[in-house]
């Protein structure tokens, strides 16, 4: 029996994870489920999966949740705060942690799981983008097993030779020449920057192929998601940014590819449903049923590919430049993007101003190598302050 903590259980990835786990209750049991504020949904999940702990954002929510759980006859204990998130991530009883909190808030609890040597299923790409060097060093030091959930990275992991996956270099003697990162192009593919000026949050969140949380949906629409994923891939597979090419593939059937020196290109295909990478990582190196329908190639009939439009989607170039700059550039990029995306979702700035906020913030900050978690958090904090102030100026 694998004991699992799901960080971010009420989110899109969390719900898909529990869907897969529910199909295999002989193999997996839940130690803890966490949510920030959605206690109704969390209570429902607790009644179904009977975890030891349920974690929420603050004391008042924990009290409300505890009352709901008691009324439902559940013995789950409701606790709250960052320390509680760390406790359910590094508890000796836990084997595996699904890191599916969105944004920088996921970093500290995910690192707690890494330091404790857990098997980490990493969906929370922002944690790796913001603190890649420290994160990967902690993985190496603790011997924790890091498996990618992001569909593209999970696909690359599946296409790399055995032993070349996460936390091992893909370049040494394996013949790997290039990683080809798939991108759907998002809801605004084919539009010019001009045409994107007036788009609304709901339009940005209406992804053609994937159903996801609102933050990652906006990132997918701006292609910042692909930029974050480029940085994520550099860390996961120990390759330089130049070895990764973004391929726009609107059907989202090929989830990414690996190109080898002998002319071979290996790809992983599947319907666009996150339960496939989740099931893959949960059971790795075995395979389990995920609930995802078989791929019907005759129905799909054709697969298309194009280069990303770098004029219309400046976020991708900004992220690539941050990957090149290294040090704390990705920390700043991620923080400014989180602030800008929230401001766009709150209708305080326009969609095309997201890139502007991120670029201005990067230009305003000192680029230096963060030697500690505190230094990462300080860079993150400074970038948030700057971008928030910049957005206030834009609003005037
Ligand atoms: P979501 O918004 O649907 O869910 C986010 C979860 O995080 C919720 O459970 C929420 O309660 C929790 N959370 C939010 N803020 C928090 C905070 N401050 N403290 C503690 N918990 C907090 O997001 P999602 O779409 O499930 O994405 C989760 C992560 O997975 C993101 O990093 C995203 O980039 C990544 N990811 C998602 C998908 C997808 O298909 N949804 C695909 C690839 C990667
Ligand atoms: Mg992805």
XYZ file of C-alpha atoms in Angstrom, residues 55-393:
339
model
C -5.124 20.830 5.710
C -6.623 24.262 4.971
C -5.398 27.863 4.917
C -6.390 29.198 8.337
C -7.759 28.375 11.793
C -11.336 29.474 11.127
C -11.570 27.295 8.014
C -10.069 24.347 9.900
C -12.699 24.726 12.612
C -15.534 24.813 10.063
C -14.094 21.834 8.221
C -13.687 19.870 11.457
C -17.356 20.417 12.285
C -18.406 19.254 8.795
C -16.217 16.163 9.076
C -17.566 15.256 12.527
C -21.115 15.664 11.317
C -20.299 13.270 8.482
C -18.904 10.670 10.914
C -15.307 11.118 9.723
C -12.240 10.758 11.996
C -10.060 12.993 9.775
C -8.253 15.701 11.721
C -8.465 19.230 10.250
C -5.273 21.318 10.622
C -4.076 24.509 8.954
C -1.180 26.635 7.712
C 2.185 26.152 6.054
C 3.624 24.116 8.948
C 0.710 21.718 8.608
C 1.326 21.436 4.845
C 4.976 20.570 5.596
C 3.987 18.069 8.274
C 1.718 16.098 5.931
C 4.440 16.230 3.246
C 7.311 14.892 5.343
C 5.529 12.608 7.834
C 7.256 9.222 8.191
C 4.014 7.460 7.188
C 3.970 9.111 3.733
C 5.512 7.432 0.669
C 4.392 9.746 -2.125
C 3.449 13.424 -2.376
C 1.441 14.810 -5.279
C 2.613 18.448 -5.471
C -0.406 20.127 -7.065
C -0.689 23.464 -5.297
C -0.661 26.280 -7.849
C 2.111 28.870 -7.803
C 4.942 29.768 -5.458
C 2.814 28.729 -2.443
C 3.680 25.138 -3.323
C 7.434 25.537 -2.925
C 7.894 25.155 0.843
C 5.656 22.084 1.322
C 7.092 20.425 -1.793
C 10.629 21.045 -0.542
C 9.629 19.529 2.812
C 8.699 16.346 0.944
C 11.950 16.460 -1.049
C 14.083 16.853 2.083
C 12.319 13.855 3.609
C 13.250 11.762 0.552
C 9.677 11.137 -0.589
C 8.583 10.156 -4.064
C 7.436 13.464 -5.559
C 4.873 13.699 -8.335
C 5.526 17.242 -9.530
C 2.667 19.193 -11.089
C 3.571 22.481 -9.368
C 5.995 23.727 -12.035
C 6.262 27.180 -10.427
C 8.143 25.626 -7.466
C 10.831 24.283 -9.782
C 10.945 27.436 -11.929
C 11.384 29.709 -8.937
C 14.007 27.654 -7.094
C 15.387 25.191 -9.658
C 18.999 25.038 -8.464
C 18.167 24.571 -4.793
C 15.295 22.222 -5.600
C 17.372 19.859 -7.754
C 20.253 19.952 -5.255
C 17.814 18.948 -2.505
C 16.521 16.089 -4.692
C 20.088 14.872 -5.265
C 21.001 15.177 -1.569
C 17.941 13.382 -0.230
C 17.713 10.745 -2.973
C 14.064 11.533 -3.419
C 12.449 10.306 -6.658
C 11.103 13.172 -8.752
C 8.559 12.273 -11.447
C 7.044 14.898 -13.755
C 3.268 15.264 -14.008
C 3.241 18.128 -16.503
C 2.111 16.244 -19.621
C 5.010 17.442 -21.786
C 7.668 16.541 -19.222
C 6.009 13.257 -18.443
C 6.063 12.528 -22.191
C 9.772 13.410 -22.435
C 10.491 11.260 -19.386
C 8.748 8.364 -21.143
C 10.744 8.956 -24.363
C 14.180 9.209 -22.720
C 16.308 6.089 -22.248
C 15.820 4.340 -18.891
C 17.851 6.069 -16.190
C 18.005 9.316 -18.144
C 14.824 10.727 -16.738
C 14.285 13.231 -14.011
C 17.312 14.359 -12.030
C 19.784 12.633 -14.388
C 21.445 14.285 -17.353
C 19.780 13.511 -20.664
C 22.891 14.496 -22.573
C 25.647 12.122 -21.483
C 26.192 9.346 -24.071
C 22.504 8.771 -24.554
C 22.427 10.251 -28.058
C 19.752 12.732 -27.021
C 20.079 15.801 -29.264
C 17.004 17.811 -28.599
C 13.814 17.890 -26.576
C 10.764 18.969 -28.574
C 8.230 20.542 -26.243
C 4.648 20.399 -27.525
C 2.385 23.441 -27.196
C -1.266 23.541 -28.190
C -0.971 27.259 -28.953
C -3.859 27.991 -26.582
C -7.177 29.709 -27.318
C -5.552 32.664 -29.136
C -3.413 30.711 -31.611
C -3.437 32.475 -34.976
C -4.322 35.886 -33.508
C -2.048 38.934 -33.663
C -0.956 40.825 -30.541
C -3.325 43.594 -31.623
C -6.293 41.234 -31.780
C -5.551 40.035 -28.235
C -5.824 43.511 -26.659
C -9.429 43.249 -25.551
C -9.708 39.546 -24.672
C -11.449 38.694 -21.388
C -10.405 36.320 -18.587
C -13.143 33.877 -19.605
C -11.885 33.847 -23.189
C -8.323 33.268 -21.968
C -9.469 30.406 -19.720
C -11.401 28.636 -22.487
C -8.619 26.273 -23.527
C -9.394 24.296 -26.688
C -8.057 20.919 -25.436
C -7.373 20.924 -21.684
C -9.554 21.751 -18.701
C -7.343 23.347 -16.012
C -7.190 25.857 -13.165
C -7.497 29.534 -14.111
C -3.867 30.530 -13.509
C -2.362 27.873 -15.764
C -5.134 28.519 -18.316
C -4.077 32.168 -18.637
C -0.432 31.041 -18.846
C -1.393 28.685 -21.663
C -3.138 31.509 -23.521
C -0.072 33.811 -23.261
C 2.399 30.936 -23.911
C 4.056 31.843 -20.594
C 3.104 28.299 -19.618
C 5.414 27.048 -22.377
C 8.123 29.398 -21.125
C 7.751 28.080 -17.571
C 7.801 24.543 -18.982
C 10.987 25.268 -20.910
C 12.675 26.271 -17.652
C 11.106 23.271 -15.896
C 12.549 20.956 -18.577
C 16.047 22.467 -18.247
C 16.051 21.539 -14.558
C 14.311 18.180 -14.784
C 16.439 16.818 -17.599
C 19.663 18.798 -17.014
C 19.766 20.244 -20.520
C 20.548 23.797 -21.643
C 17.759 26.021 -22.946
C 19.144 25.819 -26.542
C 18.472 22.055 -26.579
C 14.741 22.601 -26.232
C 12.506 23.587 -29.129
C 8.849 24.521 -28.794
C 6.567 22.898 -31.380
C 3.017 24.147 -31.716
C 0.759 21.136 -32.221
C -2.868 22.232 -31.998
C -4.449 18.797 -31.485
C -2.535 18.105 -28.198
C -2.190 14.404 -29.032
C 1.616 14.251 -29.147
C 2.575 15.463 -25.683
C 6.285 15.988 -26.514
C 9.166 14.328 -28.343
C 12.850 13.455 -27.973
C 15.196 13.686 -30.953
C 18.229 11.371 -31.074
C 21.534 11.622 -32.965
C 20.705 8.675 -35.258
C 17.674 10.455 -36.727
C 15.119 8.772 -34.460
C 12.435 10.888 -32.859
C 10.406 9.290 -30.059
C 7.033 10.737 -29.123
C 4.400 9.979 -26.494
C 0.807 10.185 -27.682
C -2.491 10.089 -25.860
C -5.784 11.874 -25.403
C -5.350 15.220 -23.613
C -6.313 14.055 -20.113
C -4.016 14.575 -17.111
C -5.024 11.209 -15.650
C -2.539 9.568 -18.062
C 0.617 11.281 -16.723
C -0.766 11.015 -13.175
C -1.332 7.250 -13.496
C 2.063 6.873 -15.175
C 3.907 8.587 -12.345
C 1.848 6.959 -9.574
C 2.607 3.440 -10.788
C 6.041 3.984 -12.354
C 7.818 1.806 -13.411
C 4.615 -0.213 -13.732
C 1.476 0.803 -15.601
C -2.070 1.042 -14.304
C -5.428 1.836 -15.830
C -6.198 5.586 -15.693
C -9.779 5.918 -16.900
C -8.615 7.714 -20.060
C -10.196 6.500 -23.307
C -7.938 4.766 -25.818
C -6.551 6.952 -28.563
C -8.478 6.555 -31.803
C -6.046 7.528 -34.560
C -8.682 7.085 -37.265
C -10.923 9.620 -35.586
C -8.002 12.055 -35.091
C -6.894 11.453 -38.711
C -4.317 14.279 -38.820
C -1.680 15.916 -36.648
C -0.402 19.433 -37.429
C 2.770 21.265 -36.405
C 3.885 24.890 -36.631
C 6.466 27.262 -35.172
C 5.326 29.487 -32.307
C 4.525 33.085 -33.303
C 7.085 34.961 -31.204
C 5.668 38.393 -32.127
C 2.165 37.595 -30.959
C 3.345 35.747 -27.822
C 6.243 37.740 -26.300
C 6.056 35.802 -22.985
C 7.777 32.826 -24.585
C 10.808 34.899 -25.628
C 10.934 36.608 -22.218
C 10.968 33.220 -20.486
C 13.660 31.899 -22.811
C 15.809 34.944 -22.036
C 15.279 34.324 -18.304
C 16.362 30.695 -18.770
C 19.490 31.968 -20.524
C 20.207 34.513 -17.795
C 19.936 31.846 -15.074
C 20.538 32.864 -11.425
C 17.346 34.379 -9.977
C 15.892 35.508 -13.331
C 13.329 32.705 -13.383
C 12.341 33.489 -9.777
C 11.598 37.080 -10.805
C 9.833 35.968 -13.999
C 7.584 33.597 -12.083
C 6.708 36.065 -9.328
C 5.917 38.906 -11.746
C 3.847 36.561 -13.890
C 1.790 35.355 -10.906
C 1.021 38.965 -9.948
C 0.236 39.964 -13.542
C -2.014 36.961 -14.196
C -3.979 37.657 -11.016
C -4.341 41.320 -12.038
C -5.614 40.215 -15.449
C -8.081 37.755 -13.871
C -9.268 40.606 -11.614
C -9.683 42.759 -14.768
C -7.175 45.332 -13.559
C -4.883 44.992 -16.606
C -5.333 43.788 -20.163
C -4.122 40.420 -21.410
C -1.269 41.846 -23.481
C -0.005 43.832 -20.476
C 1.024 40.601 -18.728
C 4.181 40.419 -20.862
C 4.877 44.090 -20.214
C 4.646 43.662 -16.415
C 6.948 40.640 -16.474
C 9.523 42.281 -18.733
C 9.603 45.550 -16.779
C 9.969 43.654 -13.504
C 12.854 41.582 -14.872
C 14.584 44.764 -16.074
C 14.145 46.421 -12.685
C 15.682 43.714 -10.499
C 19.274 42.742 -9.755
C 20.168 39.370 -11.275
C 22.261 37.330 -8.845
C 22.655 33.688 -7.878
C 20.393 32.874 -4.903
C 22.466 30.856 -2.444
C 19.652 29.960 -0.069
C 15.905 29.481 0.113
C 15.705 32.813 1.929
C 17.465 34.512 -0.989
C 14.964 32.944 -3.421
C 12.078 34.127 -1.269
C 13.587 37.602 -1.060
C 13.861 37.820 -4.878
C 10.319 36.523 -5.205
C 9.087 39.105 -2.715
C 10.935 42.030 -4.322
C 9.609 41.080 -7.766
C 6.051 40.912 -6.381
C 6.413 44.358 -4.811
C 7.771 45.872 -7.998
C 5.183 44.300 -10.305
C 2.299 45.226 -7.976
C 3.462 48.852 -7.937
C 3.949 48.823 -11.713
C 0.406 47.516 -12.209
C -0.937 50.336 -10.002
C 0.809 52.814 -12.327
